[in-house]
C-alpha atoms as a PDB file:
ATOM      1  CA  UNK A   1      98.071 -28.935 -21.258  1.00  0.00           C
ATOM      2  CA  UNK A   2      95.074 -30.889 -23.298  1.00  0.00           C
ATOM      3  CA  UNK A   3      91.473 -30.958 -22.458  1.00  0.00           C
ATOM      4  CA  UNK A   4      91.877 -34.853 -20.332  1.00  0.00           C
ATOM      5  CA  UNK A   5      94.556 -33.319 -18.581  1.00  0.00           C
ATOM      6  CA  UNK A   6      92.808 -30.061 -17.412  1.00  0.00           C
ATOM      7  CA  UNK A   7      89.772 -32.326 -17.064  1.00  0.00           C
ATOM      8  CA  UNK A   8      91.329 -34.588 -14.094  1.00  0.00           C
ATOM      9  CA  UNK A   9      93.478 -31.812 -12.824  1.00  0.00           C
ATOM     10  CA  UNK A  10      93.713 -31.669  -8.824  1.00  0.00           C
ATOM     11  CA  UNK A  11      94.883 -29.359  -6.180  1.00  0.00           C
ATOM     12  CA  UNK A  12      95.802 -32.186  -3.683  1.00  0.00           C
ATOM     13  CA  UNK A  13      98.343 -33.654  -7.051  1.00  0.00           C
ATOM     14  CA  UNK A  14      99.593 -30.389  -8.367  1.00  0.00           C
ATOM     15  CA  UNK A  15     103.244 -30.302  -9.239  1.00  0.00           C
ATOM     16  CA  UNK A  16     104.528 -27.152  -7.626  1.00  0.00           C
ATOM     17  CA  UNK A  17     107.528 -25.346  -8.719  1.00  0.00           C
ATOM     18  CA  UNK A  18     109.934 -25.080  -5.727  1.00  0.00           C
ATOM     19  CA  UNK A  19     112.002 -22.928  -7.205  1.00  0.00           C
ATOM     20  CA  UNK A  20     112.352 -19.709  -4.798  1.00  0.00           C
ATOM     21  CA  UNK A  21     110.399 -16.454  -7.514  1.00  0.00           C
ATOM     22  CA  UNK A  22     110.111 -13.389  -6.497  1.00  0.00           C
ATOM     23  CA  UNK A  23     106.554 -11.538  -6.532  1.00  0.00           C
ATOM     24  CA  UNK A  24     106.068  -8.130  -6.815  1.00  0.00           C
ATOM     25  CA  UNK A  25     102.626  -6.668  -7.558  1.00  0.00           C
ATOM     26  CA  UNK A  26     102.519  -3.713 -10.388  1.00  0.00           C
ATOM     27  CA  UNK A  27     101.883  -0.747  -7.829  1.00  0.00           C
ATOM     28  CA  UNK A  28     104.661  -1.704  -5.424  1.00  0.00           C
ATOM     29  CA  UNK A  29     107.322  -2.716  -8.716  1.00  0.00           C
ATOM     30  CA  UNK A  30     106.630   1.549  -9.254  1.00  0.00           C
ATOM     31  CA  UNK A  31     109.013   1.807  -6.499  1.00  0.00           C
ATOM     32  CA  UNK A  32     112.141   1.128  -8.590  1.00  0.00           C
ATOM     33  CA  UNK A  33     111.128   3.575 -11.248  1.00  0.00           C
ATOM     34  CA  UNK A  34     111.932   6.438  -9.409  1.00  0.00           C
ATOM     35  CA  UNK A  35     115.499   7.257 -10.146  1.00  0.00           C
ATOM     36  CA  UNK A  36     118.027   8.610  -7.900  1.00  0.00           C
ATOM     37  CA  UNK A  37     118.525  12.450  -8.866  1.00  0.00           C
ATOM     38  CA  UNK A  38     119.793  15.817  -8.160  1.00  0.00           C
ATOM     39  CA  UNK A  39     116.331  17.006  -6.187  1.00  0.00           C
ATOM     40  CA  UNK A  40     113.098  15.496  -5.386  1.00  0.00           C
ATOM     41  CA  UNK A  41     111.685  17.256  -8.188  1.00  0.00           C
ATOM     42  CA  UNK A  42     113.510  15.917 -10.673  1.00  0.00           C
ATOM     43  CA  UNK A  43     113.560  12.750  -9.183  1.00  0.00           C
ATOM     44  CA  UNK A  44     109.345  12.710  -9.790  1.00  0.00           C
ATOM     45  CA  UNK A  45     109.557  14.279 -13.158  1.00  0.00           C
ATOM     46  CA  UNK A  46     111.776  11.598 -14.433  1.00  0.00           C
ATOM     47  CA  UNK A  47     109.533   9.066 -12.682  1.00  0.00           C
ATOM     48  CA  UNK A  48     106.730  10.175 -14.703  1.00  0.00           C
ATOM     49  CA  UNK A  49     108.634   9.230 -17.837  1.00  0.00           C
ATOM     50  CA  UNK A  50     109.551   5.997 -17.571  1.00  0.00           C
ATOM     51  CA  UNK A  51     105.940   4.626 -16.333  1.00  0.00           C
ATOM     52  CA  UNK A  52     105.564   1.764 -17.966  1.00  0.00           C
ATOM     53  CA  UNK A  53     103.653   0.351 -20.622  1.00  0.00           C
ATOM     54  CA  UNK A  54      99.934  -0.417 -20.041  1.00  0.00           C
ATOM     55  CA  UNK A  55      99.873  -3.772 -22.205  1.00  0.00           C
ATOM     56  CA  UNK A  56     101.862  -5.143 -19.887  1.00  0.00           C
ATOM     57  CA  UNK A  57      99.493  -4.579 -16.900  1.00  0.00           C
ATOM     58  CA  UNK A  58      96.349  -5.557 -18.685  1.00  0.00           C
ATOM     59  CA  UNK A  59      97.836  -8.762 -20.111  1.00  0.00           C
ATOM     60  CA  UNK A  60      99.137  -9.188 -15.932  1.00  0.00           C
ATOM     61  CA  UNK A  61      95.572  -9.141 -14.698  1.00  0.00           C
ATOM     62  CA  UNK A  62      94.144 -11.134 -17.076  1.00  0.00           C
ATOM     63  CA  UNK A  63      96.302 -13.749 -16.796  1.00  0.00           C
ATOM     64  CA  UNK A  64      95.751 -13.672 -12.543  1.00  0.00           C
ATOM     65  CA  UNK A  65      92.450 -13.711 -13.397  1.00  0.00           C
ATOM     66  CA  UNK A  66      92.328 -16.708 -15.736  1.00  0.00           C
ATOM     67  CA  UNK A  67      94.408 -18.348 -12.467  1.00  0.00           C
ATOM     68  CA  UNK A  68      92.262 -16.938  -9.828  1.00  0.00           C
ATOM     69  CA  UNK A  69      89.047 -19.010 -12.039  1.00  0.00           C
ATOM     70  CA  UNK A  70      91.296 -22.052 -12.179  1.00  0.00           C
ATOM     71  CA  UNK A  71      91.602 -22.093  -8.316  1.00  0.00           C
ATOM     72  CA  UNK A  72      87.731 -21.750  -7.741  1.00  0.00           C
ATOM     73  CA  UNK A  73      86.997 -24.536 -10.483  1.00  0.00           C
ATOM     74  CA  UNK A  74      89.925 -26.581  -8.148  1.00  0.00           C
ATOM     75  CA  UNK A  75      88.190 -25.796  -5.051  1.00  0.00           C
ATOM     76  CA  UNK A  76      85.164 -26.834  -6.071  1.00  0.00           C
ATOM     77  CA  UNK A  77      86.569 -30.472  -6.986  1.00  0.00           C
ATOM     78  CA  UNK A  78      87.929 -30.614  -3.539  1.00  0.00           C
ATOM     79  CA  UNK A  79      86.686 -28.086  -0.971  1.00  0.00           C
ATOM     80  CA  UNK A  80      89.043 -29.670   2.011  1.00  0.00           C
ATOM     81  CA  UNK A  81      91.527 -27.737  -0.141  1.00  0.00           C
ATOM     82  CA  UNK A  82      90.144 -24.250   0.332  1.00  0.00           C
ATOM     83  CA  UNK A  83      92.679 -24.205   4.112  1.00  0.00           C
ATOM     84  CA  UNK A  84      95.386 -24.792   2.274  1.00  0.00           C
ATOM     85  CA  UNK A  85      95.177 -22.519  -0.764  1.00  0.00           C
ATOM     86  CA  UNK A  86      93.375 -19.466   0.817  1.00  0.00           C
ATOM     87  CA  UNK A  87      96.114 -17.208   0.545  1.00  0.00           C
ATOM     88  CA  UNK A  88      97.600 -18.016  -2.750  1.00  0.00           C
ATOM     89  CA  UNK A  89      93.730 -16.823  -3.857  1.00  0.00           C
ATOM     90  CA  UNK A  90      94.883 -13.827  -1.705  1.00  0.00           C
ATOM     91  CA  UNK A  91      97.673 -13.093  -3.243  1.00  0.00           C
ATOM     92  CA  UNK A  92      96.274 -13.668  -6.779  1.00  0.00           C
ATOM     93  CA  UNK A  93      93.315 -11.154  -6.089  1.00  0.00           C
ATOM     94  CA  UNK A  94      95.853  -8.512  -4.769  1.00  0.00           C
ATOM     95  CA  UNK A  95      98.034  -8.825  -7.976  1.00  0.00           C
ATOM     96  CA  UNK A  96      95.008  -8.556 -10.220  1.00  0.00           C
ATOM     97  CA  UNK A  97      93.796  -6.249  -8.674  1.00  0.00           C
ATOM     98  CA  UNK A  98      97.160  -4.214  -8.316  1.00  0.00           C
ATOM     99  CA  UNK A  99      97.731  -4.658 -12.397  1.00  0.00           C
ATOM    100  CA  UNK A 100      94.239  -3.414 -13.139  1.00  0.00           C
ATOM    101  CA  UNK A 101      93.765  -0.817 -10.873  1.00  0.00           C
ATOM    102  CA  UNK A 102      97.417   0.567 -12.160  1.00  0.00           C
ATOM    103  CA  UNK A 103      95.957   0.085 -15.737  1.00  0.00           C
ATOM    104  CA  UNK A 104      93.767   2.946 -14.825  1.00  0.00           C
ATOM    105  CA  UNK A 105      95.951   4.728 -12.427  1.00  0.00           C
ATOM    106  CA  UNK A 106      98.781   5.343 -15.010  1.00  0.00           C
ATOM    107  CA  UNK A 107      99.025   7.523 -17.978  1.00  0.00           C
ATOM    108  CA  UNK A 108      98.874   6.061 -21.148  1.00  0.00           C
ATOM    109  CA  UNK A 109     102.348   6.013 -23.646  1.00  0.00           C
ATOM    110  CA  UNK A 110     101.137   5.007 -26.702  1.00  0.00           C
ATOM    111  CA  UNK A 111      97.690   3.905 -28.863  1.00  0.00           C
ATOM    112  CA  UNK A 112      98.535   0.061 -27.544  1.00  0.00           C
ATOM    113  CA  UNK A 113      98.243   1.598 -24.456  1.00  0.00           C
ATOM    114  CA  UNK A 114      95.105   3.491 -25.255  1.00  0.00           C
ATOM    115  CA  UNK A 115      93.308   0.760 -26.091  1.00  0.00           C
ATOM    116  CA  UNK A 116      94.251  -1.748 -23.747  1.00  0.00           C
ATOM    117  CA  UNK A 117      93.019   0.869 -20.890  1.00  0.00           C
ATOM    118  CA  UNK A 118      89.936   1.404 -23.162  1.00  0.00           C
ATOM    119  CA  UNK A 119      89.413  -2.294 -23.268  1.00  0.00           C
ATOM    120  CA  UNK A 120      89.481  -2.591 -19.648  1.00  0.00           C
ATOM    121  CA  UNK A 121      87.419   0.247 -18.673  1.00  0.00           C
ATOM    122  CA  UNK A 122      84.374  -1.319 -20.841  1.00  0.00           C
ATOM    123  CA  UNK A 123      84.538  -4.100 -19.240  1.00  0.00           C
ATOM    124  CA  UNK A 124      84.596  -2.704 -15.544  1.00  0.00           C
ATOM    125  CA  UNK A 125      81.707  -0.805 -16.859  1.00  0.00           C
ATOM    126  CA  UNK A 126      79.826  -3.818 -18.209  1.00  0.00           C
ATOM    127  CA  UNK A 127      80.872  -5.880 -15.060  1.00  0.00           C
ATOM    128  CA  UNK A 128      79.506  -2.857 -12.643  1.00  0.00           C
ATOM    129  CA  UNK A 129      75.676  -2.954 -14.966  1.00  0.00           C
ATOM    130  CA  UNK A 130      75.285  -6.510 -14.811  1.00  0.00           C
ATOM    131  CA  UNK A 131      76.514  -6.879 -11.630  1.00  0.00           C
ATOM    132  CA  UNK A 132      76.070  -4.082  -9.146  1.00  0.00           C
ATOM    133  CA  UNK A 133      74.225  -1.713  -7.884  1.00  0.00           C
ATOM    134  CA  UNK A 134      73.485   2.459  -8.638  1.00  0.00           C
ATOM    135  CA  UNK A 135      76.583   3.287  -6.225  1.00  0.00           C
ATOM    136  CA  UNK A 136      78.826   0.441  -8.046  1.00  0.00           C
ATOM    137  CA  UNK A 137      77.856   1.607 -11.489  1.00  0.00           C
ATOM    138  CA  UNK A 138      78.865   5.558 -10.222  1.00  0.00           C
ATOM    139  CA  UNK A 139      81.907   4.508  -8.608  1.00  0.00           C
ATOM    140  CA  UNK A 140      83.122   2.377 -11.978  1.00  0.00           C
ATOM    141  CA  UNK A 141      82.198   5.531 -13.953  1.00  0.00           C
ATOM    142  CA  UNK A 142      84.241   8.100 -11.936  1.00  0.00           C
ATOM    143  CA  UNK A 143      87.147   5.497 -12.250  1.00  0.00           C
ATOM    144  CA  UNK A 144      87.220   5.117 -15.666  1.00  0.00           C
ATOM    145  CA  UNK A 145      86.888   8.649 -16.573  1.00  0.00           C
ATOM    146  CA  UNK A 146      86.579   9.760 -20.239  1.00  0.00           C
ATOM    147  CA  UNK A 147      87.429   6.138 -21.155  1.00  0.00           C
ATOM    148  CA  UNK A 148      85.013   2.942 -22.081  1.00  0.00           C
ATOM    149  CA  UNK A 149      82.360   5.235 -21.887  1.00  0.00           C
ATOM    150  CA  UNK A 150      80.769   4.788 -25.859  1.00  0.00           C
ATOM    151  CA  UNK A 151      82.873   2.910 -28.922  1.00  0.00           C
ATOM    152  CA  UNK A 152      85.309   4.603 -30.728  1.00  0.00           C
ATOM    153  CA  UNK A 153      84.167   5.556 -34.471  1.00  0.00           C
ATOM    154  CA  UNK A 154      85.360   2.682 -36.420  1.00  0.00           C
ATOM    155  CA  UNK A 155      86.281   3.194 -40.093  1.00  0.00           C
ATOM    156  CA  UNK A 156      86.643   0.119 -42.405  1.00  0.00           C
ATOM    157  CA  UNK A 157      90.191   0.620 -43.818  1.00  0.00           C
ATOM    158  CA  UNK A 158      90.356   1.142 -47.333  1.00  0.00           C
ATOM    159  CA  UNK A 159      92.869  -0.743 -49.098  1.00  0.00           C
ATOM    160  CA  UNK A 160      94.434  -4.063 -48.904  1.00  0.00           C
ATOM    161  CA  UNK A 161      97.799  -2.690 -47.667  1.00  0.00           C
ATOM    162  CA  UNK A 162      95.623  -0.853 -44.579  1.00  0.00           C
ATOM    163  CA  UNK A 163      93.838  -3.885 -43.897  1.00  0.00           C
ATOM    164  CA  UNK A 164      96.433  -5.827 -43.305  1.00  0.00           C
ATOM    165  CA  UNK A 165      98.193  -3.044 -40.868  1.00  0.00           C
ATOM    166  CA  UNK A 166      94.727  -3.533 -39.223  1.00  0.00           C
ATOM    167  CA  UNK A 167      94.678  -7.260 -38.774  1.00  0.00           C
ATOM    168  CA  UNK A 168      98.865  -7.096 -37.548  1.00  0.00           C
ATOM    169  CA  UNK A 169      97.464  -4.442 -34.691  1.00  0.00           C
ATOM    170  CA  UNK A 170      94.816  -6.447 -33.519  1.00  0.00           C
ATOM    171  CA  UNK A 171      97.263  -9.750 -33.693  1.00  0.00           C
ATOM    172  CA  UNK A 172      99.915  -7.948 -31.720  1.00  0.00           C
ATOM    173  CA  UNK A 173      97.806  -6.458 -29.127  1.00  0.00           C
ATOM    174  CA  UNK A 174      95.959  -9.886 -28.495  1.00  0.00           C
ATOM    175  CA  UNK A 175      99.430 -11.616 -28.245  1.00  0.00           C
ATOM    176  CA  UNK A 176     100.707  -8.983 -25.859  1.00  0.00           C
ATOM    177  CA  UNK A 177      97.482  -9.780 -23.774  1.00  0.00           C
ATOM    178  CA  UNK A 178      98.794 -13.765 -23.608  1.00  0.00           C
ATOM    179  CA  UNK A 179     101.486 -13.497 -20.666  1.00  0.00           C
ATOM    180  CA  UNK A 180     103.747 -16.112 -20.361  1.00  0.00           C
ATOM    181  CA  UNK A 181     102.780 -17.350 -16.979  1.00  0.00           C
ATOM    182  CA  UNK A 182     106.271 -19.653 -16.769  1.00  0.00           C
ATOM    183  CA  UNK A 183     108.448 -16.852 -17.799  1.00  0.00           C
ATOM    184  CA  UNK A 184     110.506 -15.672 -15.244  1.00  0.00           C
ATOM    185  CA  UNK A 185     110.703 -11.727 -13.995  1.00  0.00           C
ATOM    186  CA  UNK A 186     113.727 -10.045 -13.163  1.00  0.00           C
ATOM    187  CA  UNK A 187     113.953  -9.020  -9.175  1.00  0.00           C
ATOM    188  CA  UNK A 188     112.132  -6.104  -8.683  1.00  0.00           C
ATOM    189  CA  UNK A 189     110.026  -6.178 -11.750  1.00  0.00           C
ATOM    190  CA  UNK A 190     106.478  -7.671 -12.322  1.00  0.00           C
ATOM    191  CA  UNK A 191     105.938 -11.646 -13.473  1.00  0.00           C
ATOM    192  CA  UNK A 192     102.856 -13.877 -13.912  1.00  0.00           C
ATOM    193  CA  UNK A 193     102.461 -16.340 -11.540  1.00  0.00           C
ATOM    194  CA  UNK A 194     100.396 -19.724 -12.201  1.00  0.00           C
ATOM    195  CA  UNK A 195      98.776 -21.944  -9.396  1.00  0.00           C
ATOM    196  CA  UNK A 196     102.365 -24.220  -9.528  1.00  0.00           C
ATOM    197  CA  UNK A 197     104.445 -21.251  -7.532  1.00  0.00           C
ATOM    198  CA  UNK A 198     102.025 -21.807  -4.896  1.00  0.00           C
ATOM    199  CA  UNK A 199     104.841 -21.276  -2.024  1.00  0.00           C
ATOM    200  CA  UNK A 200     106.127 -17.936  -3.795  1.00  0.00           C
ATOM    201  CA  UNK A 201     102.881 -16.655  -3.671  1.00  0.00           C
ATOM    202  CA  UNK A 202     101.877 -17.532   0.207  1.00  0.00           C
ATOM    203  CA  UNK A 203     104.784 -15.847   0.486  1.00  0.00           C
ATOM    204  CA  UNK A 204     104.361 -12.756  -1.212  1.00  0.00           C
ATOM    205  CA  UNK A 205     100.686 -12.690   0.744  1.00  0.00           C
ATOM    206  CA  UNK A 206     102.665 -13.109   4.317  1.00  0.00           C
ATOM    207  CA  UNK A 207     105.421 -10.493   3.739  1.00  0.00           C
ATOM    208  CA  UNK A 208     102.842  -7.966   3.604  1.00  0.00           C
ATOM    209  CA  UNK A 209     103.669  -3.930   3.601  1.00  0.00           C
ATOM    210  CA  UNK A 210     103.755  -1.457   6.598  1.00  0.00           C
ATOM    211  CA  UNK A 211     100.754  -0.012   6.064  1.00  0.00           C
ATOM    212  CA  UNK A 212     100.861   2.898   8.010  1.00  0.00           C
ATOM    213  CA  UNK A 213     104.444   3.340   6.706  1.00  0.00           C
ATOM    214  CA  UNK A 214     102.430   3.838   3.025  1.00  0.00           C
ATOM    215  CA  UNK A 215     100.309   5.827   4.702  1.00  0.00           C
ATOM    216  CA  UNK A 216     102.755   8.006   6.033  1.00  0.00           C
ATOM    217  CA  UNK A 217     104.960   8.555   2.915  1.00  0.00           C
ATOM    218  CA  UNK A 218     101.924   8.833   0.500  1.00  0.00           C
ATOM    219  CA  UNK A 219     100.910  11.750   3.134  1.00  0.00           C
ATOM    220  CA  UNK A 220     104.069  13.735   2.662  1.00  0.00           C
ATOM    221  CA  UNK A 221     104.428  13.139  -0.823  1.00  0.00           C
ATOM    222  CA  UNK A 222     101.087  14.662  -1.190  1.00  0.00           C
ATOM    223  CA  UNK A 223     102.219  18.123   0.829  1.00  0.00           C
ATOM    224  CA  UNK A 224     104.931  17.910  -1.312  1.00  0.00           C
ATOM    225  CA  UNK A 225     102.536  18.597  -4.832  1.00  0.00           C
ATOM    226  CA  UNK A 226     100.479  20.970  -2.598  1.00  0.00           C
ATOM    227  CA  UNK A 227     103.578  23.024  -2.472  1.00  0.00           C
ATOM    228  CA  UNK A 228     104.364  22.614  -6.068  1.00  0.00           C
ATOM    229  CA  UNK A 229     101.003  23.753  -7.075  1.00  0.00           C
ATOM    230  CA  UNK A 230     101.646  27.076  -5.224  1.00  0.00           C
ATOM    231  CA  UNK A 231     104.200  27.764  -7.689  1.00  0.00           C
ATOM    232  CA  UNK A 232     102.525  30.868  -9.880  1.00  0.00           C
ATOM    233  CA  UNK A 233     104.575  29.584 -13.356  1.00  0.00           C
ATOM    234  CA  UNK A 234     105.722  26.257 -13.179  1.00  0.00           C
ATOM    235  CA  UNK A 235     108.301  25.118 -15.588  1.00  0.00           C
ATOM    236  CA  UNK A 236     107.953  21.374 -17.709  1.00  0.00           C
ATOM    237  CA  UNK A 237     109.793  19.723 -14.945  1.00  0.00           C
ATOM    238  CA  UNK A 238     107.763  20.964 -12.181  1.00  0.00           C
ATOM    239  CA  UNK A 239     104.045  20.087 -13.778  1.00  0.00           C
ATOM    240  CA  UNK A 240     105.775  16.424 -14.583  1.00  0.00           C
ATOM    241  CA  UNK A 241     106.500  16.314 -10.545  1.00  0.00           C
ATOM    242  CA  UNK A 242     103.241  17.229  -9.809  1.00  0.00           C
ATOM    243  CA  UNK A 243     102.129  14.137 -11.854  1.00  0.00           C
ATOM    244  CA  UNK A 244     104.597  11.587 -11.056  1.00  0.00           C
ATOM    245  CA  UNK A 245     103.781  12.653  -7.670  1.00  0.00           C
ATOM    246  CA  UNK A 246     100.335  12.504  -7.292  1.00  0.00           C
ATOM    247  CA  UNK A 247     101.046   8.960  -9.466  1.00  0.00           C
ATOM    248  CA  UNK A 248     103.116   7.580  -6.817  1.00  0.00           C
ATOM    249  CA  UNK A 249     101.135   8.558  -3.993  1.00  0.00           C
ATOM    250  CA  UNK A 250      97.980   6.873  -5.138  1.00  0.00           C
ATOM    251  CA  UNK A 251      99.943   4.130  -5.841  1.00  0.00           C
ATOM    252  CA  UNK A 252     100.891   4.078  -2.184  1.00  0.00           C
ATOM    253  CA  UNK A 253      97.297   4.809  -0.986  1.00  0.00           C
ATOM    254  CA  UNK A 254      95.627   2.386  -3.253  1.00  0.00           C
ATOM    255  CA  UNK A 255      98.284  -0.313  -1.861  1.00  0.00           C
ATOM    256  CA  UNK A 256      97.000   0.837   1.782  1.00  0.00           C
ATOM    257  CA  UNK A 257      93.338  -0.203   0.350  1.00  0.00           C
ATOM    258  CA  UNK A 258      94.075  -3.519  -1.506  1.00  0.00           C
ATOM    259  CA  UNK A 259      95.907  -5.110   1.880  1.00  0.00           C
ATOM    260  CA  UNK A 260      93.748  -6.450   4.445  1.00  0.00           C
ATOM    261  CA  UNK A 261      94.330  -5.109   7.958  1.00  0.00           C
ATOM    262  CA  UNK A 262      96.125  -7.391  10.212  1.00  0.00           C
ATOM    263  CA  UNK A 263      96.833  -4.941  12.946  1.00  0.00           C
ATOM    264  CA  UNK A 264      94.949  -2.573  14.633  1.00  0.00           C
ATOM    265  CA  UNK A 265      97.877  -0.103  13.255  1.00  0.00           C
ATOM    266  CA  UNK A 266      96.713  -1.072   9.802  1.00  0.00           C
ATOM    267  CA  UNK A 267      93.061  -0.368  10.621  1.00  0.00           C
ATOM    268  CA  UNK A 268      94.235   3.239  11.629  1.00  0.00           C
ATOM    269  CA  UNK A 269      96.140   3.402   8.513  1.00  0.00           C
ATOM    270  CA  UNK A 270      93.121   2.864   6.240  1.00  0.00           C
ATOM    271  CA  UNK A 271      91.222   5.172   8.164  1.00  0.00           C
ATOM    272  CA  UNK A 272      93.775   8.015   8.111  1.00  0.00           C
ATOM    273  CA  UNK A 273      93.975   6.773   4.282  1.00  0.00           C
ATOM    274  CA  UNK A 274      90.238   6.974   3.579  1.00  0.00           C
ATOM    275  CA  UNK A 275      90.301  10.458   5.248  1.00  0.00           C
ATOM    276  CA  UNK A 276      92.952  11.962   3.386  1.00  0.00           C
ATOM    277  CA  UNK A 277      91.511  10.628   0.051  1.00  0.00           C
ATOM    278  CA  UNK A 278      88.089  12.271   0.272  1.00  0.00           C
ATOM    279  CA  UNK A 279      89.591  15.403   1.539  1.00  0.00           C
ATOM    280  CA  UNK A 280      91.233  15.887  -1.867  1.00  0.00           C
ATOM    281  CA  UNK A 281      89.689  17.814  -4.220  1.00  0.00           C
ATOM    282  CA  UNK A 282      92.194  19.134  -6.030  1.00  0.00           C
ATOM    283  CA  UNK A 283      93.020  15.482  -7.437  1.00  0.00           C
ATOM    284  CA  UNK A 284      91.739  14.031 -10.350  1.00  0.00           C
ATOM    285  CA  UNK A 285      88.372  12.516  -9.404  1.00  0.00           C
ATOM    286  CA  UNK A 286      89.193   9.109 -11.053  1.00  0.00           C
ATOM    287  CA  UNK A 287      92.182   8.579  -8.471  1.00  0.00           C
ATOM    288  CA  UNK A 288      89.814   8.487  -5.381  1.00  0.00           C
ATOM    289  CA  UNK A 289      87.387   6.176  -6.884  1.00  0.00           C
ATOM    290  CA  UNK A 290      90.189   3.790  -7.388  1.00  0.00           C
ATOM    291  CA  UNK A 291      90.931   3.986  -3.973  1.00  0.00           C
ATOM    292  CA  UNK A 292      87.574   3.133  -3.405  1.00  0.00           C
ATOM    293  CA  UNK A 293      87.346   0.655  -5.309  1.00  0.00           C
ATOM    294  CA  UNK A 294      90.882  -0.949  -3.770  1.00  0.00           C
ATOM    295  CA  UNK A 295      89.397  -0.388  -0.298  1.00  0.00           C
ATOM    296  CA  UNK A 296      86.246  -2.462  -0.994  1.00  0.00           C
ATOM    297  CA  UNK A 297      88.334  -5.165  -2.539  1.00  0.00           C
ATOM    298  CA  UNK A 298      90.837  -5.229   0.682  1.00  0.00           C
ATOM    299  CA  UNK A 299      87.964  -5.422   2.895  1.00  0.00           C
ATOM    300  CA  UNK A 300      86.445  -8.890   0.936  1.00  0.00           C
ATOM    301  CA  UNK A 301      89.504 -10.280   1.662  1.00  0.00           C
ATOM    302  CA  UNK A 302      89.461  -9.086   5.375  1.00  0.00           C
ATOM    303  CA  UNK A 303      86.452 -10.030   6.240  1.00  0.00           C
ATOM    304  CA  UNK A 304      87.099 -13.774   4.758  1.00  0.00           C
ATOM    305  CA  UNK A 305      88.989 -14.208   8.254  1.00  0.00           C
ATOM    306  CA  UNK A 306      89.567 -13.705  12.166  1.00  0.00           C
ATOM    307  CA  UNK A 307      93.009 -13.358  11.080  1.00  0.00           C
ATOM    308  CA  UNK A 308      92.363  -9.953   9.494  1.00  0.00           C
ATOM    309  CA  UNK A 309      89.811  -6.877  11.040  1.00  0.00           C
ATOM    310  CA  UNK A 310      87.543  -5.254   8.817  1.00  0.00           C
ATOM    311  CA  UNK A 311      87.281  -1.070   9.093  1.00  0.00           C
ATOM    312  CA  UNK A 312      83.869   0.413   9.898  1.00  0.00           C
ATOM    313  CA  UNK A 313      82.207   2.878   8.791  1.00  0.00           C
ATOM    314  CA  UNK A 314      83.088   6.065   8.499  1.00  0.00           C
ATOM    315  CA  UNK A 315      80.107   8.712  10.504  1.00  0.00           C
END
């Protein structure tokens, strides 16, 4: 697309893709990763092997991002449109926000990996100083944890051979970052979705989860690494469950969080949610202040509408 094109670009002439795609958000696509096995146990161990690869998240959110910022700059050429395309904005700020919370959620695989989570977490940090306040600066530190907090020691590489490893790193990892946003996902997995799948993504925003179901499963799932942690000498298998469980249920929590209450069942749900959460101090501090973070983002949405109720606070 050229500059003249982008330049007289219009919501109200936009050639959407009819074309039925499915969307899945990064948090709910975990889902399929856990394999059928022998015992629940094993089930979570394996699950905690096969996470996948961070790169592919962070190059996810950005590219919702850069369609979320196309939207607003659409909007603002034509604010009769902001009815109609609500809820594909919806839908794009709960995949972003699903791919980037994730990003920090999941366990890194490789030094790809490690960077692209370090990337992000500076600039959540940056984004949190320039543009929040004490509590929002706290609550982007505890969620980044050890990482983005002060630059890696960079050495010059010596060598012509080493520079050029250098400069094919950085080129990879900035191409992995450029999703395709027409490729197409396989069902069940992940995709980026531009502006033109409009109908997939009002879609994706209506068919929202069972909340309380989440809720419910993320609450046993929970019990079930309490009971794991009981056991005096854990074997390799058992302290991989214990991740890949407490993985998954965050993943279920934070999900909870991100959607905006349309019942008053939900509203229960992310109070039982927010409960459990803080009561958790076992867990790795990091995981709750995603939550929080999720929760504050699901309740912008909320309270954009009488369609959705807001939760109040907690005493």
């Amino acid at each position: 697309m050229n500059t003249k094109t982008l330049r007289d670009e219009l919501l109200s002439t936009i050639a959407l893709d009819l074309d039925r795609h499915t969307v899945i958000d990064d948090l709910a696509a975990l889902e399929q990763l856990v394999p059928d096995a022998a015992s629940e146990v094993e089930a979570l161990a394996l699950f905690r092997q096969q996470v996948p690869a961070l790169m592919a998240l962070r190059g996810r959110g950005q590219a919702h991002t850069e369609q979320v910022r196309r939207l607003i700059g659409l909007i603002a050429r034509e604010p009769r449109q902001v009815e109609a395309w609500i809820d594909v904005a919806n839908a794009l700020t709960i995949l972003t926000n699903a791919a980037n919370l994730g990003l920090l959620l999941l366990p890194p695989r490789s030094e790809d990996d490690l960077w692209a989570r370090d990337q992000f977490a500076r600039n959540l940090l940056r984004h949190a100083q320039r543009n929040g306040d004490g509590e929002d600066i706290a609550l982007a530190r505890r969620a980044v944890g050890e990482f983005g907090r002060r630059p890696a020691h960079l050495t010059l590489p010596e060598g012509a051979e080493a520079i050029s490893a250098m400069i094919e790193t950085m080129a990879r990892r900035v191409g992995a970052l450029q999703s395709k946003l027409l490729a197409e996902n396989e069902p069940g997995t992940p995709g980026v979705h531009p502006l033109e799948q409009a109908d997939a993504l009002k879609a994706y925003f209506a068919a929202a989860p069972d909340l309380a179901g989440l809720f419910g499963s993320a609450q046993k799932l929970l019990a079930r690494v309490d009971g794991l942690r009981e056991i005096a000498e854990p074997d390799d298998m058992t302290l991989a469950a214990i991740e890949g469980g407490l993985i998954l249920a965050y993943a279920r929590l934070i999900r909870v969080a991100l959607w905006p209450a349309r019942y008053y069942d939900d509203v229960s749900a992310k109070e039982a949610a927010r409960d459990l959460v803080r009561s958790r101090a076992a867990d790795p501090d990091r995981f709750g202040a995603l939550w929080e973070i999720a929760f504050g983002q699901g309740e912008t949405v909320a309270g954009q509408s009488s369609r959705f109720l807001t939760v109040g606070e907690d005493d």
